Every structure is written in structure tokens, then in C-alpha cells.
Coordinates of C-alpha atoms in Angstrom, one line a residue:
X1 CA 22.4 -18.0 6.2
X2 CA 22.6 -14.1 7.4
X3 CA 20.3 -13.3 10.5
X4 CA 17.5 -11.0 8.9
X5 CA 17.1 -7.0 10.1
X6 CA 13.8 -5.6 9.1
X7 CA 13.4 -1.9 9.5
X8 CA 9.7 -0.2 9.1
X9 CA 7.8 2.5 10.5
X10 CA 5.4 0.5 12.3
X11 CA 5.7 -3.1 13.6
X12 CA 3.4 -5.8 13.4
X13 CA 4.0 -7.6 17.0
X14 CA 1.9 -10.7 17.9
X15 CA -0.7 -10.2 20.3
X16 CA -0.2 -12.3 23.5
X17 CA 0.1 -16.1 22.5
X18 CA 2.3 -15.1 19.6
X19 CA -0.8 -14.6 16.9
X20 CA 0.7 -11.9 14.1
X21 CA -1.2 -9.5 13.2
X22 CA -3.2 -10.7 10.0
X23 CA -1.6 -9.4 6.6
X24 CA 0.1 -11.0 3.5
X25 CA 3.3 -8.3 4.1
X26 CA 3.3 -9.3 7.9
X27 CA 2.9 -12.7 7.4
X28 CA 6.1 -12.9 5.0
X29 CA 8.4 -11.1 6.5
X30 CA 7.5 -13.1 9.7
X31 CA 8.2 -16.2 8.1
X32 CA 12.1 -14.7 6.6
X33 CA 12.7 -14.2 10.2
X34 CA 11.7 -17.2 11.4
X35 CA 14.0 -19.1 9.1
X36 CA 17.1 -16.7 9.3
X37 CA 16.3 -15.0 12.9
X38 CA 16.5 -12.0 13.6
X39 CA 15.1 -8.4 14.2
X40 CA 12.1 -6.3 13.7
X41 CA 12.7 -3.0 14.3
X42 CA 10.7 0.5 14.1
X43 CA 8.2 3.1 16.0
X44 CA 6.1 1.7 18.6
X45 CA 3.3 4.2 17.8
X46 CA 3.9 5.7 21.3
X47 CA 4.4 9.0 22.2
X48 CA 7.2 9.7 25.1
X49 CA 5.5 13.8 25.2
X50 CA 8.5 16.4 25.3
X51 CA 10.9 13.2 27.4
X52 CA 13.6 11.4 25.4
X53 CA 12.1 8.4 24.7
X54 CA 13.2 5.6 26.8
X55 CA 15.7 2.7 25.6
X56 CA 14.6 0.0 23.1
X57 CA 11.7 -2.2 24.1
X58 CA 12.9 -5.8 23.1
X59 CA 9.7 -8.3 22.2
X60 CA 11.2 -11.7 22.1
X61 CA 9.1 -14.4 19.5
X62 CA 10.8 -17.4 18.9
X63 CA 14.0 -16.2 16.8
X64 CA 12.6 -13.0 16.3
X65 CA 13.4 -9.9 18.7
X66 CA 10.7 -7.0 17.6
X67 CA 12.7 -3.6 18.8
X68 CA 10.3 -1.1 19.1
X69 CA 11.5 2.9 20.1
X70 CA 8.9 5.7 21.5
X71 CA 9.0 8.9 19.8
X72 CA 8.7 12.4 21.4
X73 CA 5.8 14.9 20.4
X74 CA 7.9 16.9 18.2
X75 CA 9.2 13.9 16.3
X76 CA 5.7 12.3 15.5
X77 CA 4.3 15.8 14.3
X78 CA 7.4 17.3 12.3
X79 CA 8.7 13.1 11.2
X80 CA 5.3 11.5 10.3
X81 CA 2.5 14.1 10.1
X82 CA 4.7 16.5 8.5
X83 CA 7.4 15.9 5.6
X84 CA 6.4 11.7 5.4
X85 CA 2.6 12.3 5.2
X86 CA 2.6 15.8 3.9
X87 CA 5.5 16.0 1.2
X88 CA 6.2 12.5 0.1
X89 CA 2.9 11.1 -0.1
X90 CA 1.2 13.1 -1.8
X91 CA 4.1 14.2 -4.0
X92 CA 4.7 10.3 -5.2
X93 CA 0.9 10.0 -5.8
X94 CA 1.5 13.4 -7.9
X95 CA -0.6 15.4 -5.9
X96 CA 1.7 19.1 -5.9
X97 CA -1.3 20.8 -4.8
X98 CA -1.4 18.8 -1.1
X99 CA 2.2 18.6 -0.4
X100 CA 3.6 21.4 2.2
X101 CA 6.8 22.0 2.2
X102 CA 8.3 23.2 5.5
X103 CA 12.5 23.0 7.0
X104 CA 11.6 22.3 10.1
X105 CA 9.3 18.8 9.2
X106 CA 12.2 18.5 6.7
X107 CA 14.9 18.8 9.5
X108 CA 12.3 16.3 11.8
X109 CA 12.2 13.8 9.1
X110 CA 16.1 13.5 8.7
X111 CA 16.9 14.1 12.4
X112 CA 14.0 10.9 13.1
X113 CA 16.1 8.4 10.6
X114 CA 19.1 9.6 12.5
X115 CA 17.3 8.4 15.5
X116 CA 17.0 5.5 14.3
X117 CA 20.3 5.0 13.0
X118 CA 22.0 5.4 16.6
X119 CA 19.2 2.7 17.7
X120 CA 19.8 -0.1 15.5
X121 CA 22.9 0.0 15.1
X122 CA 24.2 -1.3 18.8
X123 CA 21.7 -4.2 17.3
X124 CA 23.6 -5.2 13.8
X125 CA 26.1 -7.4 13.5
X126 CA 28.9 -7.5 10.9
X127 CA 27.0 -10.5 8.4
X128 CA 23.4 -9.2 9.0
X129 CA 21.3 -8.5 6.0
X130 CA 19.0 -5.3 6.6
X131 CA 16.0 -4.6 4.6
X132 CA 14.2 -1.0 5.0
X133 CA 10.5 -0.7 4.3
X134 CA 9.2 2.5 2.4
X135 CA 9.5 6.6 2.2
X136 CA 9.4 7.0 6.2
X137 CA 12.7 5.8 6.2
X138 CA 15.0 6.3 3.0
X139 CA 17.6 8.5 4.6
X140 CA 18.0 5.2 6.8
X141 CA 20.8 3.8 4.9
X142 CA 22.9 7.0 4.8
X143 CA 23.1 7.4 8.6
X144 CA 23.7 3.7 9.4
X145 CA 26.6 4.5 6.6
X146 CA 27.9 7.3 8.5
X147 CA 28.2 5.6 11.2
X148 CA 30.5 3.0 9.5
X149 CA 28.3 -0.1 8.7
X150 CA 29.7 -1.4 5.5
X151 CA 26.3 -4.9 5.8
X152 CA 24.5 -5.3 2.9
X153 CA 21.1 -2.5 3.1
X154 CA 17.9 -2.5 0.8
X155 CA 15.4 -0.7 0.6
X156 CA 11.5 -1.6 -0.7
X157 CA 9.1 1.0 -1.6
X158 CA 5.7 0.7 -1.6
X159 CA 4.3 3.6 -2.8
X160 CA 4.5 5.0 -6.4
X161 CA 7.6 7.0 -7.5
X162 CA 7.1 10.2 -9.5
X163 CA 8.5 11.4 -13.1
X164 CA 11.2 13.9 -12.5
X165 CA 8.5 16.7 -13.0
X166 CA 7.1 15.8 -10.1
X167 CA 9.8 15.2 -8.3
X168 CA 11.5 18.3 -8.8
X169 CA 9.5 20.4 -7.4
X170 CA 10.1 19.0 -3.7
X171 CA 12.8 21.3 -2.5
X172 CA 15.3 18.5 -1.1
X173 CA 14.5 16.0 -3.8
X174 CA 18.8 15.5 -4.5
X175 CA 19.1 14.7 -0.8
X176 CA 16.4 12.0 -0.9
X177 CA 18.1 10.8 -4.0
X178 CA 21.1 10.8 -2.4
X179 CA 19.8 8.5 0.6
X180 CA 18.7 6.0 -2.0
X181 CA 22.1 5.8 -3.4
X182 CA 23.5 4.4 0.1
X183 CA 21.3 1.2 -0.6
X184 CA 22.5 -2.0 -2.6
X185 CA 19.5 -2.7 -3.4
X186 CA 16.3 -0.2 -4.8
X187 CA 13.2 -2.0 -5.2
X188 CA 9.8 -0.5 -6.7
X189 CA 6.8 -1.5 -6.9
X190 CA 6.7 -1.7 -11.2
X191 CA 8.8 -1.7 -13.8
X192 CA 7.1 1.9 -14.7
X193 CA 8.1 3.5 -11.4
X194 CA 11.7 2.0 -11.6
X195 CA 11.5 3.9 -15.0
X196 CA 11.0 7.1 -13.6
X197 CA 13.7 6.6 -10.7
X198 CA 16.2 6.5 -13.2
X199 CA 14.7 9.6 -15.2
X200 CA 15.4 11.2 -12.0
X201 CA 19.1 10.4 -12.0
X202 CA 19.7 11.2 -15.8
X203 CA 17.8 14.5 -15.4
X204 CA 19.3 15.3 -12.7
X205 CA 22.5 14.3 -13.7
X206 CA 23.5 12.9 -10.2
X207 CA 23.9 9.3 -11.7
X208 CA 23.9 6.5 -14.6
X209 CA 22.3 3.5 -15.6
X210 CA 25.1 0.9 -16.4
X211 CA 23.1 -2.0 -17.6
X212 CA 21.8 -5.1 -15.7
X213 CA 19.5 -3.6 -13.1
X214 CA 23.0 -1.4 -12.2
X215 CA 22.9 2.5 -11.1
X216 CA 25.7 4.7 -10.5
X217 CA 25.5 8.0 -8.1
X218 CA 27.0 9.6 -5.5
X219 CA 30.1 7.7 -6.2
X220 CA 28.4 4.2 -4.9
X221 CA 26.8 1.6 -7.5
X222 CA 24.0 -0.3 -7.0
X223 CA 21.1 -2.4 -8.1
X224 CA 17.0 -1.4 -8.8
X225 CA 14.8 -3.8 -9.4
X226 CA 11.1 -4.0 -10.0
X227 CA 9.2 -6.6 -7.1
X228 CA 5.9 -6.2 -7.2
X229 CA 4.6 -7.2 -4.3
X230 CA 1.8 -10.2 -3.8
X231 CA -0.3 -11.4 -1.6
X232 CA -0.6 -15.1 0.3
X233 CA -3.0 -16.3 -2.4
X234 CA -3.8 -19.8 -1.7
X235 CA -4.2 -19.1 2.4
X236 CA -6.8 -16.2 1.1
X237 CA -8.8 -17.8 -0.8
X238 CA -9.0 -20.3 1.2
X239 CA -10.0 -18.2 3.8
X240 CA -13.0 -16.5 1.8
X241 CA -14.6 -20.2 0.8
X242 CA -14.9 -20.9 4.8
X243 CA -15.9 -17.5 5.2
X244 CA -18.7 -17.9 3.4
X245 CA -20.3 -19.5 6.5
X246 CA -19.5 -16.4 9.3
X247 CA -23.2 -15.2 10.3
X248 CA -22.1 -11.7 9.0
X249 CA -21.3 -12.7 5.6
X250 CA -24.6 -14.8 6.0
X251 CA -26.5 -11.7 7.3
X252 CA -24.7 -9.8 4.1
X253 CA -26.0 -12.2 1.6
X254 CA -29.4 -12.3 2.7
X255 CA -29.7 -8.7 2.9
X256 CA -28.6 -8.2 -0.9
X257 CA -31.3 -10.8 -2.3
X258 CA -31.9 -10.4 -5.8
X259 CA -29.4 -7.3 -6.1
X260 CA -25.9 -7.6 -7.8
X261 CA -23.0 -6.4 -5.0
X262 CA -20.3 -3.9 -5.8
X263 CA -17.6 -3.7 -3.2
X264 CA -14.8 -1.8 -2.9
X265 CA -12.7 -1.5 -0.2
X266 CA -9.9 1.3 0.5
X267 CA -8.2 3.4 3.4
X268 CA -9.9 6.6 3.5
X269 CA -6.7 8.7 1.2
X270 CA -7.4 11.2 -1.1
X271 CA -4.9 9.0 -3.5
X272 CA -7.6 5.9 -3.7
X273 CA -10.2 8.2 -5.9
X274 CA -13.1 7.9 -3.8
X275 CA -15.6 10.9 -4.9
X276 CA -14.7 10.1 -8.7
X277 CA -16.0 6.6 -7.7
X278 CA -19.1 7.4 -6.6
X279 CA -19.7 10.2 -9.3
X280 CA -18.8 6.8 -11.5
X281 CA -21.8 4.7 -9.9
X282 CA -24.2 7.6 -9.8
X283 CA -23.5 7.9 -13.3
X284 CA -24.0 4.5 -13.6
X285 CA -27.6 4.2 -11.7
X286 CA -28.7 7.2 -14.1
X287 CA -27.8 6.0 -17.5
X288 CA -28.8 2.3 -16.2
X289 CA -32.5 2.7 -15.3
X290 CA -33.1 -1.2 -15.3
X291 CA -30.8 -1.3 -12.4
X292 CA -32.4 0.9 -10.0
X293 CA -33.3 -1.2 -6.9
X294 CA -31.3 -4.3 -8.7
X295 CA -27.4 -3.4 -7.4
X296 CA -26.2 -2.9 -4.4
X297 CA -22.4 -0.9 -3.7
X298 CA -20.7 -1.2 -0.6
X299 CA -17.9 1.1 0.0
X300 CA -15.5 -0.2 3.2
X301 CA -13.2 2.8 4.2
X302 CA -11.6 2.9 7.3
X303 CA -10.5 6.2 8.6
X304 CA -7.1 7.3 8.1
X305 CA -4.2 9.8 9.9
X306 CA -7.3 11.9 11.0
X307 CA -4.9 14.1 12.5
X308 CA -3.8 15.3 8.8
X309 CA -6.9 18.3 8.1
X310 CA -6.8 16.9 4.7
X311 CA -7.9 13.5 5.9
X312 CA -10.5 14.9 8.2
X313 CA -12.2 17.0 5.3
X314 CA -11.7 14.0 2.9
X315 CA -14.1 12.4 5.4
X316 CA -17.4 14.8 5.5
X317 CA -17.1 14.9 1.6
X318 CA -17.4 11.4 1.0
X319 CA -19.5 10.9 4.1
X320 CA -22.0 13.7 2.1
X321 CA -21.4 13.2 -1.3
X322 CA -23.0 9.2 -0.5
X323 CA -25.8 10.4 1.7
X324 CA -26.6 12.9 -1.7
X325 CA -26.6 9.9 -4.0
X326 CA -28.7 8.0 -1.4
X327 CA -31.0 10.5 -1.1
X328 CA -31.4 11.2 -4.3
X329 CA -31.5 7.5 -6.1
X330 CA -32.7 5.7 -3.2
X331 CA -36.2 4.4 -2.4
X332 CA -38.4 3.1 1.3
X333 CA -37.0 -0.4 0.4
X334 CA -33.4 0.6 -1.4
X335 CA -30.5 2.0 -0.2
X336 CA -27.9 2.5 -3.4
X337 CA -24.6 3.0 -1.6
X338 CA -24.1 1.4 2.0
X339 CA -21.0 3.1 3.3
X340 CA -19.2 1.7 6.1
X341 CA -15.9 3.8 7.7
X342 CA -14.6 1.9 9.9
X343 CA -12.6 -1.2 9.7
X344 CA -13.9 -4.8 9.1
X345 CA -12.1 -7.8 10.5
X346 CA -10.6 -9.9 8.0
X347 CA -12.3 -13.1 7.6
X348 CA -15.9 -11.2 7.0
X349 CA -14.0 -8.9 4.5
X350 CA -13.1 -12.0 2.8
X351 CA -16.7 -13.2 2.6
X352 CA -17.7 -9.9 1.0
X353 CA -15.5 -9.9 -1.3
X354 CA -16.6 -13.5 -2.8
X355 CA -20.2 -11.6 -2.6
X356 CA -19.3 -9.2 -5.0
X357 CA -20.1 -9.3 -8.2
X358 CA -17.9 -6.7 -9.0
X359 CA -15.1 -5.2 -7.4
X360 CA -14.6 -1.5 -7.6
X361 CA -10.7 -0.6 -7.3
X362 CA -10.0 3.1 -8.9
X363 CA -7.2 4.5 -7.3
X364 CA -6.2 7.5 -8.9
X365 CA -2.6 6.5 -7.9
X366 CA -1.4 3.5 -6.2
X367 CA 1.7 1.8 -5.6
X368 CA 0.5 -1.5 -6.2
X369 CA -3.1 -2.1 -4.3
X370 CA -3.6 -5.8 -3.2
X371 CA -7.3 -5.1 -2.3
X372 CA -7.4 -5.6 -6.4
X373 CA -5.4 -8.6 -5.6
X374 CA -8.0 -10.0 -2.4
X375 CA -10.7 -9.6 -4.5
X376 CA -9.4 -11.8 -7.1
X377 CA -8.4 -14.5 -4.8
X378 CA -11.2 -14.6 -3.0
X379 CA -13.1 -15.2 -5.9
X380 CA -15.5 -18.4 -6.7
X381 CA -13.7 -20.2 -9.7
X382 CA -16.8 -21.6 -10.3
X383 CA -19.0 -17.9 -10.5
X384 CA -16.5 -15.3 -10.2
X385 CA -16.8 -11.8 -10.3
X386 CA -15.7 -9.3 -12.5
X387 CA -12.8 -6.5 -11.5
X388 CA -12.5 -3.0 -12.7
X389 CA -9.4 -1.6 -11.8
X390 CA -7.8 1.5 -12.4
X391 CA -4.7 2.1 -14.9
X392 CA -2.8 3.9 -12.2
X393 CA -2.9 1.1 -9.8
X394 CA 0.4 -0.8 -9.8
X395 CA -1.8 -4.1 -9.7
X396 CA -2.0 -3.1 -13.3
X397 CA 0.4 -4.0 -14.5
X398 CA 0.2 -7.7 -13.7
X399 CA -3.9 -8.6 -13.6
X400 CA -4.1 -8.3 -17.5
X401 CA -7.8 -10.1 -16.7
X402 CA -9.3 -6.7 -15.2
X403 CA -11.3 -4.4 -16.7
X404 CA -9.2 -0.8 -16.8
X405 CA -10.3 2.0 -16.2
X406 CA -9.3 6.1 -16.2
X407 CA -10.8 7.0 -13.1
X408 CA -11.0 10.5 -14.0
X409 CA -13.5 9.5 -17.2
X410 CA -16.6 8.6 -15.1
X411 CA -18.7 8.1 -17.7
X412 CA -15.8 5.2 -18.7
X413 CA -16.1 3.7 -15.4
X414 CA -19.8 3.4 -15.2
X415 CA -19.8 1.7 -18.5
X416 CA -17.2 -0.7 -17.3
X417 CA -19.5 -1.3 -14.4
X418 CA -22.0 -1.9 -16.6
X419 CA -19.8 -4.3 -18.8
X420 CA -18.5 -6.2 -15.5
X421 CA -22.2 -7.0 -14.1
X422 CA -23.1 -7.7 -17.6
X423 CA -20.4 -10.2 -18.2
X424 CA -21.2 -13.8 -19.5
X425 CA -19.9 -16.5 -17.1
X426 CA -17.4 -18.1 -19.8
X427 CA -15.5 -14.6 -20.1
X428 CA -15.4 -14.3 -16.6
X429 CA -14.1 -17.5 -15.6
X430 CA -11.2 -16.8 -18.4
X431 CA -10.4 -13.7 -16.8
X432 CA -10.5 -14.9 -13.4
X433 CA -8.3 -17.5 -14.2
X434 CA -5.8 -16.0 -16.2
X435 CA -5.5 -13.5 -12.7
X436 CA -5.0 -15.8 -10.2
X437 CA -2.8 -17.9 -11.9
X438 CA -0.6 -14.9 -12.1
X439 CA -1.3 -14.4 -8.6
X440 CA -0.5 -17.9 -7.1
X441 CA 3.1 -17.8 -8.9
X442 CA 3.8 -14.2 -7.9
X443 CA 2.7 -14.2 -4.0
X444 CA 3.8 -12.1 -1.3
X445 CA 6.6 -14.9 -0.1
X446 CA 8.0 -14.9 -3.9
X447 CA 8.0 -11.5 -3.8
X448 CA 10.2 -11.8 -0.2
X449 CA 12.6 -14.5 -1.4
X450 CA 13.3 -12.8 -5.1
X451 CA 14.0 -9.3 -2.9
X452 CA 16.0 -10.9 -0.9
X453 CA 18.2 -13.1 -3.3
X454 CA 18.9 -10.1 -5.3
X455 CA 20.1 -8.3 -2.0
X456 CA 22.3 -11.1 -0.9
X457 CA 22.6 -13.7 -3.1

């Protein structure tokens, strides 16, 4: 079997003792190296200031060596904040009004993937499968091209890609198409965004679709494929039933006595639809009088890239807009919207998510969105919750038991929330069910071994 290269922005490496970092994607690709060996490469998070960064630092785990490189100042600002976090994200979660376009965090982006082109390569050798993660890197496979490697490359993204529309309107879009045509392998997220990648190439006319998961471009064929990515189901749910003895999930019960929970739980991003969600529960509270002082929502949202102005704004809104609902809908002995922004560790998360009687996932955008996906698994078969979960989530697609929701129409949400705490038992059990059946046959290591099969059969 081919030794395993996996190539991402960041790198999960194991604490001291060789405990990984807890996560379904971690965990996976952790276990593909372990059974082929191999290497973990990417950004250590590090700085090296205006300095070259120094050589490689090599990590050795069992048969895994994690390969992490410093990057200067320059790099991390024009690379990262700029053209990854402030023209590809928001222009494959549709958002044209947020994404600045600049040459020079253009130049930084493709200059960075060069960077890490000369790095790894020294690293590969001739048989070695390499799999790239998402849009930090997808001029990654061009370079190492260049540079002569003829190994087999994919590529996974996980984030949403764009009608040509929206595409379009990012100045170097051919050259990012271009990059994804030096893969063998093109994976998306759903069938819908591998859809619109192929819109892209027939507008465009820069390639074909020959049939069998097959592209054409650039003079190079290759395969796209749809892999929607799980998450390690049984271990998770598993997880939440013992959580449901941690003296914070205790403390959380107790202190929600005789109130229905709503949870939801996202990164704080401007993509996950946070102010529409609240607008939705206000709305919710006001057309719902019976409910006043009988619901509880928790909102978990960690900060995120602070150093993005965008984030940092994103913050104060939500951070006011919940104190105004609070203050206006609250009472002495009820607080309507807890809001917590900062991270929780992952075993109490668990628990609250088994508390919740509904989960709140409304992403106006979203690659795929396993919080959807926790929520379900960490469910009580015997009394489990309801979900609402936004059409635009790529979870979608797959948990056919959710309630769906617009996330713009907030009158539409609150009456799904109203419908989901409402719920008889029977109906929820059968949607429960009918969710994480789909979820136990379609976890994150399926996902991993049907990528990689496809790659390198």
C-alpha cells in the first residue's frame, strides 16, 4: 500500500503522550496514516517576523512524521488574512459584498503554495499518494507539477463552491480553475457544488465533462466526485451518553428545569447566519406567548480570525443584538438567550447537545456543517430532539429527517421551532432514526476510505 501525504493548512499534532487533537476529520486522517505511514504536512501557525522561516520541524508519531513550516509576517497577512480569508471565503459562501480583491494578497497566496511546494517535495517519494485539504491550498498541485512530480494528487474541499456567477467575478478565477485541473482527483462537499464546478468549466469554456465522474481542462483529465464528509458517529454518541454524567452537563440540566433547550453551536463567521437566528427566536418568543419563561436558547460561538475587521464587528453585533432580546424578553428569574463566545471542551458540548430539545443549525451557507451532524448523534434514541437545519447547509442534502429551513424567512424558522418543540415523540424518534442511520453508514472514515479508493484505487 502507498505511504500517505496529507497536506492542510493547519495540523492537528498530538499533545505530549501522543493524544490527537479531538475531531472526526483529525481522527480519520490519523488513522489512514497509521495504516499506510506517512506524512502530515502544513503551517505551524507560527510566525518567523520579517526571517525566512527556518527548515521543516519533523514531529515523529508512530508511522506518522507531522512536517510543520513557520511563515513570515508578510505571508500570514497577504496568504491567509488576505486572498484565503478575504476572497475565497466569502466568495464560495456567495458573499461579493465581503470579498476584497487585492494583487499583492493574490501574488501572497500563490507565492505561499509555492512555498510549500519547494518544502514537501524533498519529502515525496515516487509511489506516495498526496491528498490536499481545502481553498488555502488549491494552487498546491500545480507547483509540485512544475517541479516535475508526476504521484497521484487530490484535492478535498470543504467549503461550498459557487455558480459561475459568483465565481466570475473574482478577478483570477481561470487561474484557480486552472490549479484544480493539476489534481486527479476533485472532491466536493455535494453533488450540488460538484454541479456548479463543472458550470464553471462549460461557461468558461476551459474544459468538458466526459462522463463517469471525468473532466477535461487545461489539456489534463481527471475525476470530481461528491464525498460528503461524516463524522465518527458511533464514538460520538457514545461519548454524549457518558457525558451525561460531567458535573457541567449536570449543572446545565439543573439550571434549565422545566424549560425546553435550544442549542446551537457555530464558529463565530458571518456565513453561519447568526443575527437572522436570533431575529428567528425573537420572533419566536413574540408570536409564542405560552413559551415565555418555558425555553431556554444557548448559542456556543467561539471567536474566530479576530484579526479579519469583519470578524471583530460580527462580534459586538451579535454580542448586542442578544443582550437587546434579553433585555427586552427577559424577566428577574429568566434569561431567553445565554450566549457563550468562547469555546467548550468537547465532552460537555456533547452533553448539551443530548440536552437540547432542539438544535438550531441555519447557516446561510455551509459546506457541509457536522454540528447538524453532532447533534443528531448525540441524540437519545429513546427521547430525541428535533433538528432545524438550514437548506444551504451541505448536511442537507443527506439528513432528509430535519426540519428545513430558509434562514432568511425568519418568520419560517420560528415556526419550525415551534413545530420541532411541539413534536410528538413517535415522529421524532422516526426522524432521528432515519438520520443516524444515514449517519452511521456514511461516517467520517467512509468518507476517508471512498476518497481515497477513488484517488488510487
Amino acid at each position: 500500500m502507498s505511504r500517505l501525504v496529507v497536506v492542510s493548512n493547519r495540523v492537528p499534532v498530538p499533545e505530549k503522550g501522543g493524544i490527537a487533537p479531538a475531531g472526526g476529520l483529525a481522527v480519520a486522517l490519523k488513522a489512514a496514516l497509521e495504516e499506510r505511514g506517512g506524512i502530515w504536512m502544513g503551517w505551524s501557525g507560527n510566525s518567523s517576523g520579517a526571517q525566512e522561516p527556518e527548515k521543516l520541524k519533523e514531529i515523529q508519531q508512530g508511522s506518522i512524521t507531522y512536517a510543520l513550516t513557520d511563515l513570515t509576517d508578510t505571508d500570514v497577512e497577504e496568504y491567509y488574512h488576505g486572498f484565503a480569508n478575504r476572497v475565497l471565503w466569502p466568495i464560495c459562501h456567495y458573499r461579493l459584498d465581503l470579498a476584497e480583491y487585492g494583487r499583492k494578497e493574490m501574488a501572497g497566496y500563490f507565492r505561499v503554495n509555492r512555498f510549500f511546494a519547494h518544502r514537501l517535495a524533498p519529502l515525496i517519494k515516487p509511489d506516495d499518494v498526496i491528498w490536499v485539504h481545502d481553498y488555502h491550498l488549491i494552487p498546491l498541485a500545480a507547483e509540485l507539477r512544475q517541479m516535475g512530480l508526476k504521484n497521484k494528487i487530490g484535492f478535498f474541499l470543504h467549503i461550498p463552491w459557487p455558480p459561475a456567477d459568483v465565481l466570475f467575478t473574482m478577478p483570477v478565477h481561470e487561474e484557480i480553475m486552472r490549479g484544480l485541473s493539476h489534481y486527479d482527483l476533485v472532491g466536493f462537499q455535494t453533488d450540488h457544488d460538484l454541479e456548479n464546478f463543472a458550470g464553471c468549466l462549460r461557461r468558461e469554456g476551459i474544459g468538458d465533462e466526459l462522463g463517469d465522474g471525468r473532466f477535461s481542462s487545461h489539456g489534463r483529465t481527471f475525476k470530481g466526485g461528491a464525498y460528503s464528509i461524516g463524522i465518527e458517529t458511533a464514538a460520538f454518541a457514545e461519548f454524549a451518553r457518558k457525558s451525561a454524567t460531567h458535573s457541567m452537563v449536570r449543572k446545565a440540566r439543573e439550571s434549565i428545569k422545566g424549560r425546553s433547550l435550544i442549542i446551537g453551536v457555530d464558529r463565530l463567521d458571518y456565513s453561519k447566519g447568526l443575527t437572522q437566528r436570533i431575529d428567528a427566536f425573537e420572533h419566536f418568543i413574540l408570536t409564542n406567548p405560552a413559551q415565555q419563561g418555558r425555553v431556554t436558547y444557548l448559542q456556543i460561538t467561539p471567536k474566530s480570525r479576530s484579526e479579519v475587521p469583519e470578524y471583530e464587528a460580527m462580534q459586538r453585533t451579535v454580542a448586542e443584538q442578544a443582550g437587546r432580546v434579553n433585555g427586552a424578553l427577559g424577566s428577574v428569574d429568566w434569561v431567553p438567550i445565554r450566549y457563550i463566545n468562547r469555546s467548550v471542551g468537547r465532552p460537555i458540548l456533547a452533553g448539551l447537545y443530548r440536552l437540547g430539545k432542539a438544535g438550531l443549525v441555519t447557516p446561510l451557507r455551509d459546506g457541509m456543517n457536522l454540528v447538524a451532524k453532532e447533534y443528531v448523534a448525540a441524540q437519545d434514541p429513546e427521547d430525541p430532539g428535533a433538528l432545524v437545519l438550514s437548506r444551504f447547509a451541505g448536511a442537507a442534502r443527506q439528513l432528509k429527517g430535519a426540519l428545513l429551513v430558509n434562514p432568511y424567512d425568519i418568520e419560517g424558522t420560528a415556526n419550525a421551532l415551534a413545530r420541532a418543540l411541539s413534536m410528538p415523540l413517535e415522529e421524532r424518534q422516526e426522524r432521528w432514526k432515519l438520520m443516524m442511520d444515514q449517519l452511521l453508514e456514511f461516517d467520517v472514515s467512509r468518507w476517508c476510505r471512498d476518497f481515497l479508493k477513488d484517488l488510487a484505487p
